């Protein structure tokens, strides 16, 4: 049985760090409020002229090197973003060109903060059916470009960054002891669009627009739907959350991470958290956190790892793999 195995990871954060303190000069907020309600202490913000493809290319190069491959070995790039360089072409094709890769296929996936999980789902299916051999899966955002810097209910929550993984098709035994993706699950429900959306777009307004969110309502849906998705994702292959070594969640709010962890009886140290340092980087948050926890030695070969995310749409999902 062919499995899609994570062979390497990489990430990149823009140089400039914006602290909570710096935000108090722009909007009526406090460091204390932001830390207590979200766990966020700082976020990275892309420099003027620095684009999503710039961040994505840095992360991709690091992931390819980590996998011990060359860009020429990659035959598929799927990039999750809500903040593409251009309305078209896909940011993935810009990364493809910058990696010097002129074969295979590259395209974007748009599922906002759940984009990386959606991209994993697509790539897993393509690798297992022989459509590609070595894929780059990237989550990259310059989310700061969508923020209304006068709206304190949203501008304090987000940051910029990119994370990437290389996934390769490898032969497995067909058991849960195999390395690679064991189970993936994606869901959406378009009825909740107005709780989390951007008020612009090429077809509707001809503008890029700004993020709008009814945070406390999104919060309630997120905790319930994420917990259910992770349970179902594990159950699809006859496992449950007690089998999982680590959970790498979407980094929206420390209180969501704590709430979901509690519901699923995970120990706090099993839940990887980077929200304090990165804030919410939308589609980049899961691969950024995954790269952090692999590089610092917490997640090791053989560990069973659950990824999850929740975002605008609503969209949400989970993916279970063995490193
Ligand atoms: O990544 C996609 C998914 N997104 C999420 O999962 C985000 C989910 N939501 C959240 O993380 C939280 O709901 C927030 C962090 C956005 C807000 O926390 P909350 O505990 O749900 O607060 P709230 O929205 O109920 O607001 C409480 C108060 C309000 O004041 P009043 O009406 O009680 O007087 C807000 O106006 O906090 C006020 N407030 C602020 N105060 C200081 C809102 N933003 C700020 C701020 N600084 N930045």
Short mmCIF file of N, CA and C in Angstrom, two decimals, residues 185 219-235 241 247 249 256-266 306-310 316-318:
data_model
loop_
_atom_site.label_atom_id
_atom_site.label_comp_id
_atom_site.label_asym_id
_atom_site.label_seq_id
_atom_site.Cartn_x
_atom_site.Cartn_y
_atom_site.Cartn_z
N UNK A 185 -9.39 14.20 7.20
CA UNK A 185 -10.82 14.55 7.22
C UNK A 185 -10.98 16.05 6.99
N UNK A 219 -15.32 31.22 18.22
CA UNK A 219 -14.67 30.48 19.30
C UNK A 219 -15.48 29.23 19.67
N UNK A 220 -16.78 29.43 19.90
CA UNK A 220 -17.63 28.31 20.33
C UNK A 220 -17.68 27.20 19.28
N UNK A 221 -17.86 27.60 18.01
CA UNK A 221 -17.89 26.60 16.93
C UNK A 221 -16.55 25.88 16.84
N UNK A 222 -15.47 26.64 16.95
CA UNK A 222 -14.13 26.07 16.76
C UNK A 222 -13.88 24.94 17.77
N UNK A 223 -14.15 25.19 19.05
CA UNK A 223 -13.86 24.18 20.07
C UNK A 223 -14.65 22.89 19.79
N UNK A 224 -15.95 23.03 19.52
CA UNK A 224 -16.79 21.85 19.30
C UNK A 224 -16.39 21.10 18.03
N UNK A 225 -16.23 21.84 16.92
CA UNK A 225 -15.99 21.18 15.63
C UNK A 225 -14.60 20.55 15.55
N UNK A 226 -13.60 21.23 16.13
CA UNK A 226 -12.23 20.69 16.09
C UNK A 226 -12.16 19.39 16.90
N UNK A 227 -12.75 19.40 18.09
CA UNK A 227 -12.70 18.20 18.94
C UNK A 227 -13.38 17.03 18.22
N UNK A 228 -14.53 17.29 17.60
CA UNK A 228 -15.27 16.22 16.90
C UNK A 228 -14.46 15.72 15.70
N UNK A 229 -13.82 16.65 14.98
CA UNK A 229 -13.05 16.25 13.78
C UNK A 229 -11.88 15.35 14.15
N UNK A 230 -11.18 15.70 15.22
CA UNK A 230 -10.02 14.88 15.61
C UNK A 230 -10.45 13.48 16.02
N UNK A 231 -11.53 13.41 16.80
CA UNK A 231 -12.04 12.09 17.23
C UNK A 231 -12.41 11.25 16.02
N UNK A 232 -13.14 11.87 15.07
CA UNK A 232 -13.60 11.14 13.88
C UNK A 232 -12.43 10.72 13.00
N UNK A 233 -11.43 11.61 12.89
CA UNK A 233 -10.27 11.30 12.05
C UNK A 233 -9.54 10.07 12.60
N UNK A 234 -9.38 10.01 13.92
CA UNK A 234 -8.72 8.84 14.53
C UNK A 234 -9.59 7.60 14.38
N UNK A 235 -10.91 7.77 14.60
CA UNK A 235 -11.83 6.62 14.55
C UNK A 235 -11.89 6.00 13.16
N UNK A 241 -8.05 9.14 20.59
CA UNK A 241 -7.10 10.20 20.94
C UNK A 241 -6.08 9.75 21.98
N UNK A 247 -0.50 16.57 19.39
CA UNK A 247 -1.47 17.27 18.57
C UNK A 247 -0.84 18.60 18.13
N UNK A 249 -2.11 21.83 16.63
CA UNK A 249 -3.35 22.53 16.26
C UNK A 249 -3.11 23.81 15.48
N UNK A 256 -8.52 28.25 22.98
CA UNK A 256 -9.10 27.19 22.13
C UNK A 256 -8.26 25.93 22.28
N UNK A 257 -6.94 26.08 22.25
CA UNK A 257 -6.04 24.92 22.40
C UNK A 257 -6.31 24.22 23.74
N UNK A 258 -6.45 25.02 24.80
CA UNK A 258 -6.69 24.45 26.13
C UNK A 258 -8.06 23.76 26.20
N UNK A 259 -9.07 24.42 25.61
CA UNK A 259 -10.44 23.88 25.64
C UNK A 259 -10.53 22.56 24.90
N UNK A 260 -9.94 22.50 23.73
CA UNK A 260 -9.98 21.27 22.93
C UNK A 260 -9.17 20.18 23.62
N UNK A 261 -7.99 20.54 24.14
CA UNK A 261 -7.14 19.58 24.83
C UNK A 261 -7.87 18.94 26.02
N UNK A 262 -8.58 19.77 26.75
CA UNK A 262 -9.32 19.30 27.92
C UNK A 262 -10.43 18.32 27.52
N UNK A 263 -11.19 18.71 26.47
CA UNK A 263 -12.27 17.84 25.99
C UNK A 263 -11.76 16.47 25.58
N UNK A 264 -10.55 16.46 24.99
CA UNK A 264 -10.03 15.19 24.46
C UNK A 264 -9.06 14.53 25.44
N UNK A 265 -9.00 15.09 26.66
CA UNK A 265 -8.14 14.54 27.72
C UNK A 265 -6.67 14.43 27.30
N UNK A 266 -6.21 15.44 26.55
CA UNK A 266 -4.78 15.49 26.19
C UNK A 266 -4.04 16.21 27.30
N UNK A 306 -1.47 14.26 15.40
CA UNK A 306 -2.75 14.74 14.87
C UNK A 306 -2.62 16.23 14.55
N UNK A 307 -2.93 16.60 13.32
CA UNK A 307 -3.00 18.02 12.92
C UNK A 307 -4.47 18.42 12.90
N UNK A 308 -4.77 19.67 13.21
CA UNK A 308 -6.16 20.13 13.07
C UNK A 308 -6.20 21.62 12.76
N UNK A 309 -7.31 22.04 12.16
CA UNK A 309 -7.49 23.48 11.89
C UNK A 309 -8.97 23.82 11.75
N UNK A 310 -9.24 25.11 11.93
CA UNK A 310 -10.61 25.62 11.81
C UNK A 310 -10.53 27.04 11.26
N UNK A 316 -13.08 23.22 8.37
CA UNK A 316 -12.26 22.64 9.42
C UNK A 316 -11.81 21.24 9.01
N UNK A 317 -10.91 20.67 9.78
CA UNK A 317 -10.44 19.35 9.41
C UNK A 317 -9.32 18.86 10.30
N UNK A 318 -8.90 17.63 10.05
CA UNK A 318 -7.84 17.01 10.85
C UNK A 318 -7.08 16.01 9.97
#
